[in-house]
PDB file of C-alpha atoms and ligand atoms in Angstrom:
ATOM      1  CA  UNK A   6    -126.254  96.900-174.413  1.00 74.00           C
ATOM      2  CA  UNK A   7    -127.959  93.876-175.973  1.00 91.00           C
ATOM      3  CA  UNK A   8    -131.054  94.169-173.736  1.00 93.00           C
ATOM      4  CA  UNK A   9    -131.495  97.847-174.604  1.00 96.00           C
ATOM      5  CA  UNK A  10    -130.942  97.087-178.301  1.00 97.00           C
ATOM      6  CA  UNK A  11    -133.498  94.258-178.184  1.00 98.00           C
ATOM      7  CA  UNK A  12    -136.069  96.634-176.694  1.00 98.00           C
ATOM      8  CA  UNK A  13    -135.310  99.243-179.359  1.00 98.00           C
ATOM      9  CA  UNK A  14    -135.647  96.728-182.221  1.00 98.00           C
ATOM     10  CA  UNK A  15    -138.881  95.286-180.836  1.00 98.00           C
ATOM     11  CA  UNK A  16    -140.395  98.789-180.589  1.00 98.00           C
ATOM     12  CA  UNK A  17    -139.127  99.635-184.073  1.00 98.00           C
ATOM     13  CA  UNK A  18    -140.805  96.507-185.476  1.00 98.00           C
ATOM     14  CA  UNK A  19    -144.124  97.492-183.846  1.00 98.00           C
ATOM     15  CA  UNK A  20    -143.858 101.093-185.110  1.00 97.00           C
ATOM     16  CA  UNK A  21    -143.143 100.018-188.670  1.00 97.00           C
ATOM     17  CA  UNK A  22    -146.093  97.621-188.713  1.00 96.00           C
ATOM     18  CA  UNK A  23    -148.318 100.441-187.380  1.00 95.00           C
ATOM     19  CA  UNK A  24    -147.163 102.885-190.100  1.00 89.00           C
ATOM     20  CA  UNK A  25    -147.982 100.543-192.968  1.00 80.00           C
ATOM     21  CA  UNK A  26    -146.351 102.681-195.691  1.00 90.00           C
ATOM     22  CA  UNK A  27    -144.736  99.673-197.333  1.00 96.00           C
ATOM     23  CA  UNK A  28    -144.065 100.617-200.984  1.00 96.00           C
ATOM     24  CA  UNK A  29    -144.336  98.331-204.014  1.00 97.00           C
ATOM     25  CA  UNK A  30    -142.793  94.897-204.491  1.00 97.00           C
ATOM     26  CA  UNK A  31    -140.512  94.307-207.513  1.00 96.00           C
ATOM     27  CA  UNK A  32    -143.041  92.894-209.961  1.00 95.00           C
ATOM     28  CA  UNK A  33    -140.660  92.993-212.958  1.00 96.00           C
ATOM     29  CA  UNK A  34    -139.488  89.650-211.544  1.00 97.00           C
ATOM     30  CA  UNK A  35    -142.888  87.860-211.456  1.00 97.00           C
ATOM     31  CA  UNK A  36    -141.933  85.514-208.605  1.00 97.00           C
ATOM     32  CA  UNK A  37    -141.030  88.522-206.388  1.00 97.00           C
ATOM     33  CA  UNK A  38    -144.204  90.330-207.475  1.00 97.00           C
ATOM     34  CA  UNK A  39    -146.296  87.764-205.563  1.00 97.00           C
ATOM     35  CA  UNK A  40    -144.734  88.617-202.185  1.00 98.00           C
ATOM     36  CA  UNK A  41    -146.746  90.507-199.544  1.00 98.00           C
ATOM     37  CA  UNK A  42    -145.016  93.887-199.049  1.00 97.00           C
ATOM     38  CA  UNK A  43    -146.242  94.158-195.431  1.00 97.00           C
ATOM     39  CA  UNK A  44    -143.299  92.294-193.906  1.00 98.00           C
ATOM     40  CA  UNK A  45    -140.300  93.373-191.853  1.00 98.00           C
ATOM     41  CA  UNK A  46    -137.302  91.805-190.167  1.00 98.00           C
ATOM     42  CA  UNK A  47    -134.075  93.164-188.691  1.00 98.00           C
ATOM     43  CA  UNK A  48    -130.936  91.527-187.266  1.00 98.00           C
ATOM     44  CA  UNK A  49    -127.815  93.081-185.744  1.00 98.00           C
ATOM     45  CA  UNK A  50    -124.600  91.045-185.424  1.00 98.00           C
ATOM     46  CA  UNK A  51    -122.250  92.408-182.761  1.00 98.00           C
ATOM     47  CA  UNK A  52    -118.551  91.937-181.931  1.00 97.00           C
ATOM     48  CA  UNK A  53    -117.848  88.645-180.200  1.00 95.00           C
ATOM     49  CA  UNK A  54    -120.726  86.711-181.780  1.00 95.00           C
ATOM     50  CA  UNK A  55    -123.785  88.459-180.282  1.00 97.00           C
ATOM     51  CA  UNK A  56    -126.969  88.648-182.382  1.00 98.00           C
ATOM     52  CA  UNK A  57    -130.027  90.761-181.627  1.00 98.00           C
ATOM     53  CA  UNK A  58    -133.067  90.651-183.895  1.00 98.00           C
ATOM     54  CA  UNK A  59    -136.765  91.461-184.199  1.00 98.00           C
ATOM     55  CA  UNK A  60    -139.708  90.881-186.542  1.00 98.00           C
ATOM     56  CA  UNK A  61    -139.307  88.306-189.317  1.00 98.00           C
ATOM     57  CA  UNK A  62    -135.523  88.024-188.882  1.00 98.00           C
ATOM     58  CA  UNK A  63    -135.593  84.266-189.536  1.00 98.00           C
ATOM     59  CA  UNK A  64    -137.645  84.375-192.696  1.00 98.00           C
ATOM     60  CA  UNK A  65    -135.784  83.694-195.947  1.00 98.00           C
ATOM     61  CA  UNK A  66    -135.909  86.329-198.665  1.00 98.00           C
ATOM     62  CA  UNK A  67    -134.281  86.817-202.072  1.00 98.00           C
ATOM     63  CA  UNK A  68    -131.055  88.753-201.505  1.00 98.00           C
ATOM     64  CA  UNK A  69    -130.869  89.881-205.181  1.00 98.00           C
ATOM     65  CA  UNK A  70    -128.333  92.720-205.538  1.00 98.00           C
ATOM     66  CA  UNK A  71    -126.966  92.267-202.019  1.00 98.00           C
ATOM     67  CA  UNK A  72    -125.237  89.213-203.549  1.00 98.00           C
ATOM     68  CA  UNK A  73    -123.120  91.611-205.660  1.00 98.00           C
ATOM     69  CA  UNK A  74    -121.118  92.567-202.562  1.00 98.00           C
ATOM     70  CA  UNK A  75    -120.088  88.940-202.083  1.00 98.00           C
ATOM     71  CA  UNK A  76    -119.378  88.197-205.754  1.00 98.00           C
ATOM     72  CA  UNK A  77    -117.143  91.292-205.718  1.00 98.00           C
ATOM     73  CA  UNK A  78    -115.397  89.939-202.600  1.00 98.00           C
ATOM     74  CA  UNK A  79    -114.776  86.659-204.465  1.00 98.00           C
ATOM     75  CA  UNK A  80    -113.409  88.485-207.529  1.00 98.00           C
ATOM     76  CA  UNK A  81    -111.109  90.656-205.382  1.00 97.00           C
ATOM     77  CA  UNK A  82    -109.848  87.475-203.713  1.00 96.00           C
ATOM     78  CA  UNK A  83    -109.252  85.849-207.092  1.00 95.00           C
ATOM     79  CA  UNK A  84    -107.691  88.625-209.254  1.00 96.00           C
ATOM     80  CA  UNK A  85    -107.505  91.680-206.968  1.00 95.00           C
ATOM     81  CA  UNK A  86    -106.999  95.079-208.554  1.00 93.00           C
ATOM     82  CA  UNK A  87    -107.144  93.741-212.112  1.00 97.00           C
ATOM     83  CA  UNK A  88    -110.949  93.819-212.007  1.00 98.00           C
ATOM     84  CA  UNK A  89    -110.841  97.640-212.244  1.00 98.00           C
ATOM     85  CA  UNK A  90    -109.759  97.417-215.879  1.00 97.00           C
ATOM     86  CA  UNK A  91    -113.211  95.990-216.645  1.00 98.00           C
ATOM     87  CA  UNK A  92    -115.444  97.957-214.253  1.00 98.00           C
ATOM     88  CA  UNK A  93    -115.244 101.386-212.584  1.00 98.00           C
ATOM     89  CA  UNK A  94    -115.801 102.522-209.013  1.00 97.00           C
ATOM     90  CA  UNK A  95    -117.821 105.686-209.409  1.00 96.00           C
ATOM     91  CA  UNK A  96    -121.427 106.264-208.366  1.00 96.00           C
ATOM     92  CA  UNK A  97    -123.751 105.905-211.341  1.00 93.00           C
ATOM     93  CA  UNK A  98    -126.460 108.505-210.718  1.00 90.00           C
ATOM     94  CA  UNK A  99    -128.635 106.326-212.957  1.00 91.00           C
ATOM     95  CA  UNK A 100    -131.065 103.498-212.399  1.00 93.00           C
ATOM     96  CA  UNK A 101    -129.524 100.129-211.500  1.00 95.00           C
ATOM     97  CA  UNK A 102    -130.425  98.678-214.898  1.00 95.00           C
ATOM     98  CA  UNK A 103    -129.637 101.737-217.021  1.00 95.00           C
ATOM     99  CA  UNK A 104    -128.765 101.015-220.631  1.00 95.00           C
ATOM    100  CA  UNK A 105    -127.967 104.677-221.360  1.00 94.00           C
ATOM    101  CA  UNK A 106    -125.127 104.759-218.804  1.00 92.00           C
ATOM    102  CA  UNK A 107    -123.381 101.759-220.330  1.00 95.00           C
ATOM    103  CA  UNK A 108    -123.212 103.334-223.780  1.00 95.00           C
ATOM    104  CA  UNK A 109    -121.833 106.557-222.263  1.00 93.00           C
ATOM    105  CA  UNK A 110    -119.066 104.589-220.556  1.00 94.00           C
ATOM    106  CA  UNK A 111    -118.167 102.661-223.725  1.00 95.00           C
ATOM    107  CA  UNK A 112    -119.090  99.335-222.171  1.00 98.00           C
ATOM    108  CA  UNK A 113    -117.081  99.740-218.927  1.00 98.00           C
ATOM    109  CA  UNK A 114    -119.811  99.887-216.256  1.00 98.00           C
ATOM    110  CA  UNK A 115    -119.410 102.658-213.685  1.00 97.00           C
ATOM    111  CA  UNK A 116    -119.356 100.323-210.671  1.00 98.00           C
ATOM    112  CA  UNK A 117    -119.720  96.635-209.717  1.00 98.00           C
ATOM    113  CA  UNK A 118    -123.174  97.060-208.112  1.00 98.00           C
ATOM    114  CA  UNK A 119    -125.234  98.311-211.059  1.00 97.00           C
ATOM    115  CA  UNK A 120    -126.504  95.379-213.107  1.00 98.00           C
ATOM    116  CA  UNK A 121    -123.988  95.868-215.949  1.00 98.00           C
ATOM    117  CA  UNK A 122    -121.097  95.963-213.453  1.00 98.00           C
ATOM    118  CA  UNK A 123    -122.289  92.844-211.648  1.00 98.00           C
ATOM    119  CA  UNK A 124    -122.614  91.035-214.986  1.00 98.00           C
ATOM    120  CA  UNK A 125    -118.918  91.828-215.511  1.00 98.00           C
ATOM    121  CA  UNK A 126    -117.837  90.552-212.065  1.00 98.00           C
ATOM    122  CA  UNK A 127    -119.896  87.372-212.553  1.00 98.00           C
ATOM    123  CA  UNK A 128    -118.364  86.965-216.023  1.00 98.00           C
ATOM    124  CA  UNK A 129    -114.890  87.325-214.474  1.00 98.00           C
ATOM    125  CA  UNK A 130    -115.731  84.701-211.835  1.00 98.00           C
ATOM    126  CA  UNK A 131    -116.733  82.322-214.633  1.00 98.00           C
ATOM    127  CA  UNK A 132    -113.162  82.380-216.007  1.00 96.00           C
ATOM    128  CA  UNK A 133    -111.895  78.800-215.975  1.00 94.00           C
ATOM    129  CA  UNK A 134    -114.988  77.527-214.163  1.00 96.00           C
ATOM    130  CA  UNK A 135    -118.398  76.166-215.096  1.00 98.00           C
ATOM    131  CA  UNK A 136    -121.510  78.106-213.943  1.00 98.00           C
ATOM    132  CA  UNK A 137    -122.171  75.509-211.206  1.00 98.00           C
ATOM    133  CA  UNK A 138    -118.659  75.892-209.759  1.00 98.00           C
ATOM    134  CA  UNK A 139    -118.887  79.673-209.963  1.00 98.00           C
ATOM    135  CA  UNK A 140    -122.153  79.685-208.022  1.00 98.00           C
ATOM    136  CA  UNK A 141    -120.652  77.247-205.530  1.00 98.00           C
ATOM    137  CA  UNK A 142    -117.813  79.714-204.923  1.00 97.00           C
ATOM    138  CA  UNK A 143    -120.148  82.630-204.118  1.00 98.00           C
ATOM    139  CA  UNK A 144    -122.455  80.412-202.034  1.00 98.00           C
ATOM    140  CA  UNK A 145    -119.400  78.956-200.291  1.00 98.00           C
ATOM    141  CA  UNK A 146    -118.165  82.444-199.409  1.00 98.00           C
ATOM    142  CA  UNK A 147    -121.565  83.351-197.929  1.00 98.00           C
ATOM    143  CA  UNK A 148    -121.823  80.083-195.984  1.00 98.00           C
ATOM    144  CA  UNK A 149    -118.311  80.425-194.559  1.00 98.00           C
ATOM    145  CA  UNK A 150    -118.842  84.091-193.654  1.00 98.00           C
ATOM    146  CA  UNK A 151    -122.185  83.331-191.990  1.00 98.00           C
ATOM    147  CA  UNK A 152    -120.827  80.072-190.501  1.00 98.00           C
ATOM    148  CA  UNK A 153    -124.033  78.461-191.705  1.00 98.00           C
ATOM    149  CA  UNK A 154    -124.393  75.909-194.534  1.00 98.00           C
ATOM    150  CA  UNK A 155    -128.168  76.286-194.742  1.00 98.00           C
ATOM    151  CA  UNK A 156    -127.999  78.963-197.469  1.00 98.00           C
ATOM    152  CA  UNK A 157    -129.383  78.057-200.908  1.00 98.00           C
ATOM    153  CA  UNK A 158    -130.597  79.322-204.284  1.00 98.00           C
ATOM    154  CA  UNK A 159    -134.351  79.706-204.900  1.00 98.00           C
ATOM    155  CA  UNK A 160    -134.554  78.144-208.364  1.00 98.00           C
ATOM    156  CA  UNK A 161    -138.111  79.425-208.983  1.00 98.00           C
ATOM    157  CA  UNK A 162    -136.902  83.033-208.567  1.00 98.00           C
ATOM    158  CA  UNK A 163    -133.922  82.388-210.865  1.00 98.00           C
ATOM    159  CA  UNK A 164    -136.208  80.863-213.527  1.00 98.00           C
ATOM    160  CA  UNK A 165    -138.672  83.716-213.191  1.00 98.00           C
ATOM    161  CA  UNK A 166    -135.958  86.339-213.743  1.00 98.00           C
ATOM    162  CA  UNK A 167    -134.328  84.358-216.560  1.00 97.00           C
ATOM    163  CA  UNK A 168    -137.654  84.230-218.418  1.00 97.00           C
ATOM    164  CA  UNK A 169    -138.315  87.981-218.172  1.00 97.00           C
ATOM    165  CA  UNK A 170    -134.885  89.630-217.846  1.00 97.00           C
ATOM    166  CA  UNK A 171    -134.776  91.320-221.238  1.00 97.00           C
ATOM    167  CA  UNK A 172    -133.039  94.457-219.945  1.00 97.00           C
ATOM    168  CA  UNK A 173    -130.190  92.478-218.433  1.00 98.00           C
ATOM    169  CA  UNK A 174    -129.939  90.526-221.685  1.00 98.00           C
ATOM    170  CA  UNK A 175    -129.614  93.869-223.520  1.00 98.00           C
ATOM    171  CA  UNK A 176    -126.850  94.936-221.095  1.00 98.00           C
ATOM    172  CA  UNK A 177    -124.998  91.625-221.487  1.00 98.00           C
ATOM    173  CA  UNK A 178    -125.132  91.785-225.277  1.00 98.00           C
ATOM    174  CA  UNK A 179    -123.974  95.410-225.239  1.00 98.00           C
ATOM    175  CA  UNK A 180    -121.042  94.429-222.973  1.00 98.00           C
ATOM    176  CA  UNK A 181    -120.218  91.650-225.415  1.00 98.00           C
ATOM    177  CA  UNK A 182    -120.265  94.077-228.344  1.00 98.00           C
ATOM    178  CA  UNK A 183    -117.732  96.232-226.440  1.00 98.00           C
ATOM    179  CA  UNK A 184    -115.520  93.200-225.818  1.00 98.00           C
ATOM    180  CA  UNK A 185    -116.162  93.340-222.056  1.00 98.00           C
ATOM    181  CA  UNK A 186    -117.842  89.930-221.693  1.00 98.00           C
ATOM    182  CA  UNK A 187    -115.747  86.776-222.078  1.00 97.00           C
ATOM    183  CA  UNK A 188    -118.536  84.199-221.981  1.00 98.00           C
ATOM    184  CA  UNK A 189    -121.602  83.851-224.189  1.00 98.00           C
ATOM    185  CA  UNK A 190    -124.185  86.347-222.811  1.00 98.00           C
ATOM    186  CA  UNK A 191    -126.654  83.553-221.946  1.00 98.00           C
ATOM    187  CA  UNK A 192    -124.041  81.791-219.762  1.00 98.00           C
ATOM    188  CA  UNK A 193    -123.167  84.958-217.804  1.00 98.00           C
ATOM    189  CA  UNK A 194    -126.862  85.903-217.513  1.00 98.00           C
ATOM    190  CA  UNK A 195    -127.845  82.435-216.308  1.00 98.00           C
ATOM    191  CA  UNK A 196    -125.152  82.460-213.621  1.00 98.00           C
ATOM    192  CA  UNK A 197    -126.043  86.031-212.593  1.00 98.00           C
ATOM    193  CA  UNK A 198    -129.773  85.344-212.069  1.00 98.00           C
ATOM    194  CA  UNK A 199    -128.962  82.295-209.927  1.00 98.00           C
ATOM    195  CA  UNK A 200    -126.536  84.330-207.817  1.00 98.00           C
ATOM    196  CA  UNK A 201    -129.216  87.025-207.331  1.00 98.00           C
ATOM    197  CA  UNK A 202    -131.724  84.290-206.357  1.00 98.00           C
ATOM    198  CA  UNK A 203    -129.751  83.231-203.261  1.00 98.00           C
ATOM    199  CA  UNK A 204    -132.127  83.363-200.313  1.00 98.00           C
ATOM    200  CA  UNK A 205    -131.125  84.144-196.745  1.00 98.00           C
ATOM    201  CA  UNK A 206    -132.619  85.305-193.486  1.00 99.00           C
ATOM    202  CA  UNK A 207    -131.731  88.639-191.868  1.00 99.00           C
ATOM    203  CA  UNK A 208    -129.812  86.743-189.178  1.00 98.00           C
ATOM    204  CA  UNK A 209    -127.759  84.850-191.777  1.00 98.00           C
ATOM    205  CA  UNK A 210    -127.049  87.977-193.811  1.00 99.00           C
ATOM    206  CA  UNK A 211    -126.030  90.003-190.743  1.00 99.00           C
ATOM    207  CA  UNK A 212    -123.636  87.185-189.797  1.00 98.00           C
ATOM    208  CA  UNK A 213    -122.163  87.100-193.319  1.00 98.00           C
ATOM    209  CA  UNK A 214    -121.638  90.890-193.215  1.00 98.00           C
ATOM    210  CA  UNK A 215    -119.379  90.547-190.155  1.00 98.00           C
ATOM    211  CA  UNK A 216    -116.436  89.805-192.485  1.00 98.00           C
ATOM    212  CA  UNK A 217    -116.893  93.233-194.128  1.00 98.00           C
ATOM    213  CA  UNK A 218    -117.501  94.994-190.801  1.00 98.00           C
ATOM    214  CA  UNK A 219    -114.350  93.206-189.549  1.00 98.00           C
ATOM    215  CA  UNK A 220    -116.059  92.358-186.278  1.00 98.00           C
ATOM    216  CA  UNK A 221    -113.910  90.695-183.623  1.00 97.00           C
ATOM    217  CA  UNK A 222    -114.723  86.975-183.647  1.00 97.00           C
ATOM    218  CA  UNK A 223    -115.800  86.911-187.332  1.00 98.00           C
ATOM    219  CA  UNK A 224    -114.059  84.576-189.812  1.00 98.00           C
ATOM    220  CA  UNK A 225    -111.050  86.369-191.299  1.00 97.00           C
ATOM    221  CA  UNK A 226    -111.920  86.156-194.979  1.00 98.00           C
ATOM    222  CA  UNK A 227    -111.042  89.689-196.124  1.00 98.00           C
ATOM    223  CA  UNK A 228    -107.972  91.814-195.467  1.00 97.00           C
ATOM    224  CA  UNK A 229    -108.744  95.104-193.676  1.00 98.00           C
ATOM    225  CA  UNK A 230    -107.931  96.970-196.911  1.00 97.00           C
ATOM    226  CA  UNK A 231    -110.371  94.886-198.994  1.00 97.00           C
ATOM    227  CA  UNK A 232    -113.104  95.287-196.373  1.00 98.00           C
ATOM    228  CA  UNK A 233    -112.550  99.050-196.332  1.00 98.00           C
ATOM    229  CA  UNK A 234    -112.734  99.231-200.111  1.00 97.00           C
ATOM    230  CA  UNK A 235    -115.902  97.148-200.332  1.00 98.00           C
ATOM    231  CA  UNK A 236    -117.455  99.426-197.691  1.00 98.00           C
ATOM    232  CA  UNK A 237    -116.428 102.524-199.684  1.00 98.00           C
ATOM    233  CA  UNK A 238    -118.168 101.126-202.770  1.00 98.00           C
ATOM    234  CA  UNK A 239    -121.257 100.261-200.717  1.00 98.00           C
ATOM    235  CA  UNK A 240    -121.398 103.839-199.436  1.00 98.00           C
ATOM    236  CA  UNK A 241    -121.001 105.455-202.856  1.00 97.00           C
ATOM    237  CA  UNK A 242    -122.901 102.994-205.061  1.00 97.00           C
ATOM    238  CA  UNK A 243    -124.866 100.583-202.840  1.00 97.00           C
ATOM    239  CA  UNK A 244    -128.234 102.310-203.266  1.00 97.00           C
ATOM    240  CA  UNK A 245    -127.738 103.285-206.935  1.00 94.00           C
ATOM    241  CA  UNK A 246    -129.163 106.735-207.741  1.00 94.00           C
ATOM    242  CA  UNK A 247    -130.488 106.852-204.161  1.00 95.00           C
ATOM    243  CA  UNK A 248    -126.994 106.441-202.630  1.00 97.00           C
ATOM    244  CA  UNK A 249    -126.532 110.123-201.783  1.00 96.00           C
ATOM    245  CA  UNK A 250    -129.852 110.310-199.981  1.00 96.00           C
ATOM    246  CA  UNK A 251    -129.122 107.077-198.100  1.00 97.00           C
ATOM    247  CA  UNK A 252    -125.665 108.345-197.012  1.00 97.00           C
ATOM    248  CA  UNK A 253    -127.214 111.624-195.912  1.00 97.00           C
ATOM    249  CA  UNK A 254    -129.959 109.940-193.900  1.00 97.00           C
ATOM    250  CA  UNK A 255    -128.132 106.882-192.527  1.00 98.00           C
ATOM    251  CA  UNK A 256    -124.378 107.529-192.773  1.00 98.00           C
ATOM    252  CA  UNK A 257    -123.355 103.874-193.105  1.00 98.00           C
ATOM    253  CA  UNK A 258    -122.132 101.831-196.087  1.00 98.00           C
ATOM    254  CA  UNK A 259    -125.019  99.669-197.267  1.00 98.00           C
ATOM    255  CA  UNK A 260    -126.191  97.508-200.154  1.00 98.00           C
ATOM    256  CA  UNK A 261    -129.804  97.065-201.182  1.00 98.00           C
ATOM    257  CA  UNK A 262    -131.572  94.449-203.286  1.00 98.00           C
ATOM    258  CA  UNK A 263    -134.950  94.441-205.046  1.00 98.00           C
ATOM    259  CA  UNK A 264    -136.005  91.568-202.793  1.00 98.00           C
ATOM    260  CA  UNK A 265    -136.202  94.279-200.097  1.00 98.00           C
ATOM    261  CA  UNK A 266    -132.996  93.390-198.261  1.00 98.00           C
ATOM    262  CA  UNK A 267    -130.373  95.861-197.034  1.00 98.00           C
ATOM    263  CA  UNK A 268    -126.974  94.946-195.583  1.00 98.00           C
ATOM    264  CA  UNK A 269    -125.395  97.750-193.530  1.00 98.00           C
ATOM    265  CA  UNK A 270    -121.867  97.950-192.198  1.00 98.00           C
ATOM    266  CA  UNK A 271    -120.875  99.868-189.057  1.00 98.00           C
ATOM    267  CA  UNK A 272    -117.122  99.157-189.280  1.00 98.00           C
ATOM    268  CA  UNK A 273    -115.834  97.393-186.161  1.00 98.00           C
ATOM    269  CA  UNK A 274    -119.191  97.838-184.431  1.00 98.00           C
ATOM    270  CA  UNK A 275    -121.963  95.905-186.149  1.00 98.00           C
ATOM    271  CA  UNK A 276    -123.243  94.199-189.275  1.00 98.00           C
ATOM    272  CA  UNK A 277    -126.946  94.803-189.798  1.00 99.00           C
ATOM    273  CA  UNK A 278    -129.447  93.134-192.140  1.00 99.00           C
ATOM    274  CA  UNK A 279    -132.936  94.514-192.696  1.00 99.00           C
ATOM    275  CA  UNK A 280    -135.706  93.124-194.885  1.00 98.00           C
ATOM    276  CA  UNK A 281    -138.962  94.662-196.004  1.00 98.00           C
ATOM    277  CA  UNK A 282    -139.984  93.798-199.576  1.00 98.00           C
ATOM    278  CA  UNK A 283    -141.889  96.991-200.495  1.00 98.00           C
ATOM    279  CA  UNK A 284    -139.612  99.317-202.498  1.00 97.00           C
ATOM    280  CA  UNK A 285    -139.292 103.065-203.074  1.00 95.00           C
ATOM    281  CA  UNK A 286    -138.915 104.722-206.480  1.00 93.00           C
ATOM    282  CA  UNK A 287    -135.198 103.869-206.655  1.00 93.00           C
ATOM    283  CA  UNK A 288    -135.829 100.139-206.130  1.00 93.00           C
ATOM    284  CA  UNK A 289    -134.589 100.206-202.516  1.00 95.00           C
ATOM    285  CA  UNK A 290    -136.561  98.930-199.510  1.00 98.00           C
ATOM    286  CA  UNK A 291    -138.826 101.721-198.278  1.00 97.00           C
ATOM    287  CA  UNK A 292    -139.354 100.593-194.684  1.00 98.00           C
ATOM    288  CA  UNK A 293    -135.860  99.056-194.627  1.00 98.00           C
ATOM    289  CA  UNK A 294    -134.308 102.477-195.293  1.00 98.00           C
ATOM    290  CA  UNK A 295    -136.531 104.030-192.649  1.00 97.00           C
ATOM    291  CA  UNK A 296    -135.507 101.383-190.092  1.00 98.00           C
ATOM    292  CA  UNK A 297    -131.817 101.822-190.987  1.00 98.00           C
ATOM    293  CA  UNK A 298    -132.082 105.562-190.362  1.00 98.00           C
ATOM    294  CA  UNK A 299    -133.782 105.070-186.996  1.00 98.00           C
ATOM    295  CA  UNK A 300    -131.284 102.420-185.847  1.00 98.00           C
ATOM    296  CA  UNK A 301    -128.170 104.358-186.942  1.00 98.00           C
ATOM    297  CA  UNK A 302    -129.360 107.522-185.174  1.00 98.00           C
ATOM    298  CA  UNK A 303    -130.336 105.638-182.046  1.00 98.00           C
ATOM    299  CA  UNK A 304    -126.974 103.868-181.792  1.00 97.00           C
ATOM    300  CA  UNK A 305    -124.888 106.855-182.953  1.00 97.00           C
ATOM    301  CA  UNK A 306    -123.435 104.662-185.723  1.00 98.00           C
ATOM    302  CA  UNK A 307    -122.031 106.698-188.621  1.00 98.00           C
ATOM    303  CA  UNK A 308    -118.798 106.639-190.610  1.00 97.00           C
ATOM    304  CA  UNK A 309    -118.947 110.447-190.589  1.00 96.00           C
ATOM    305  CA  UNK A 310    -118.212 110.758-186.873  1.00 91.00           C
TER     306      UNK A 310
HETATM  307  O1  DON B 411    -130.824  92.124-212.196  1.00 62.03           O
HETATM  308  C1  DON B 411    -131.805  92.493-211.555  1.00 62.03           C
HETATM  309  O2  DON B 411    -132.574  93.349-211.962  1.00 62.03           O
HETATM  310  C2  DON B 411    -132.028  91.854-210.201  1.00 62.03           C
HETATM  311  N1  DON B 411    -131.656  90.463-210.233  1.00 62.03           N
HETATM  312  C3  DON B 411    -131.245  92.535-209.126  1.00 62.03           C
HETATM  313  C4  DON B 411    -131.464  94.032-209.089  1.00 62.03           C
HETATM  314  C5  DON B 411    -131.415  94.598-207.721  1.00 62.03           C
HETATM  315  O3  DON B 411    -131.542  93.925-206.736  1.00 62.03           O
HETATM  316  C6  DON B 411    -131.320  96.077-207.636  1.00 62.03           C
HETATM  317  N2  DON B 411    -131.449  96.517-206.251  1.00 62.03           N
HETATM  318  N3  DON B 411    -132.031  97.296-205.644  1.00 62.03           N
END
């Protein structure tokens, strides 16, 4: 199967480069706005340790919101179900940085993947720890899951977002006014932008996702129930107000980031990472979504049977 998959991915890479409909990079974070959108990489981690990839699968990119899956995994490991008193688990139907939604929900964000919800999970992780230790915990989880210590934070991206992230600052202050932020907003925000600025390659991210896909041979870092629940949230909320369309087209739980990364989970079968930095109108990778759809159909991977 790996030879046939390699051929498929190589052809897919060529096709995508020929199409050239890349979308726009996320220029609201100036450092990401300088990236060439015409890039693509894909990596598929398989049961038993196999890895098949194509394109720029070894190029580092900013994982941004994909990090929220792993900070949630850390929070669930630390306090379990208690986190749901502070954040919901419903799809938002609004943009990932919506201010309107937060006021409607009285300061309890609808899910842990929209920015307000991720600020809450990061704030929870900061309990009893300094920002450096908190970041070390999330980075440590990713390194252990990927079995690779060469995963780091791009400080220039973190600085760039910290200098311009006025919307997230508004969300953090609103959370604070609703008594749903324990730390000073600038501490939670500073930790959050560094977590989002973790950079990884597609191969590293696909390897890290094996713990959610519960692939045989992957490190056992999540109980089957936690992995199932994280996957459910990825399916319902992982692509924000584009989650329904993504589920319809692809049929797999997935999490996007404005760096152009997507992590997809085919439970028990594969963990897939795709990167293409040009985004669609929802802030999700345009060519990444297209590649995910083609791969899922080709392999017959879907959680809907
Ligand atoms: O907070 C932000 O806006 C970014 N650091 C992350 C947003 C993001 O990746 C949304 N994903 N598509």
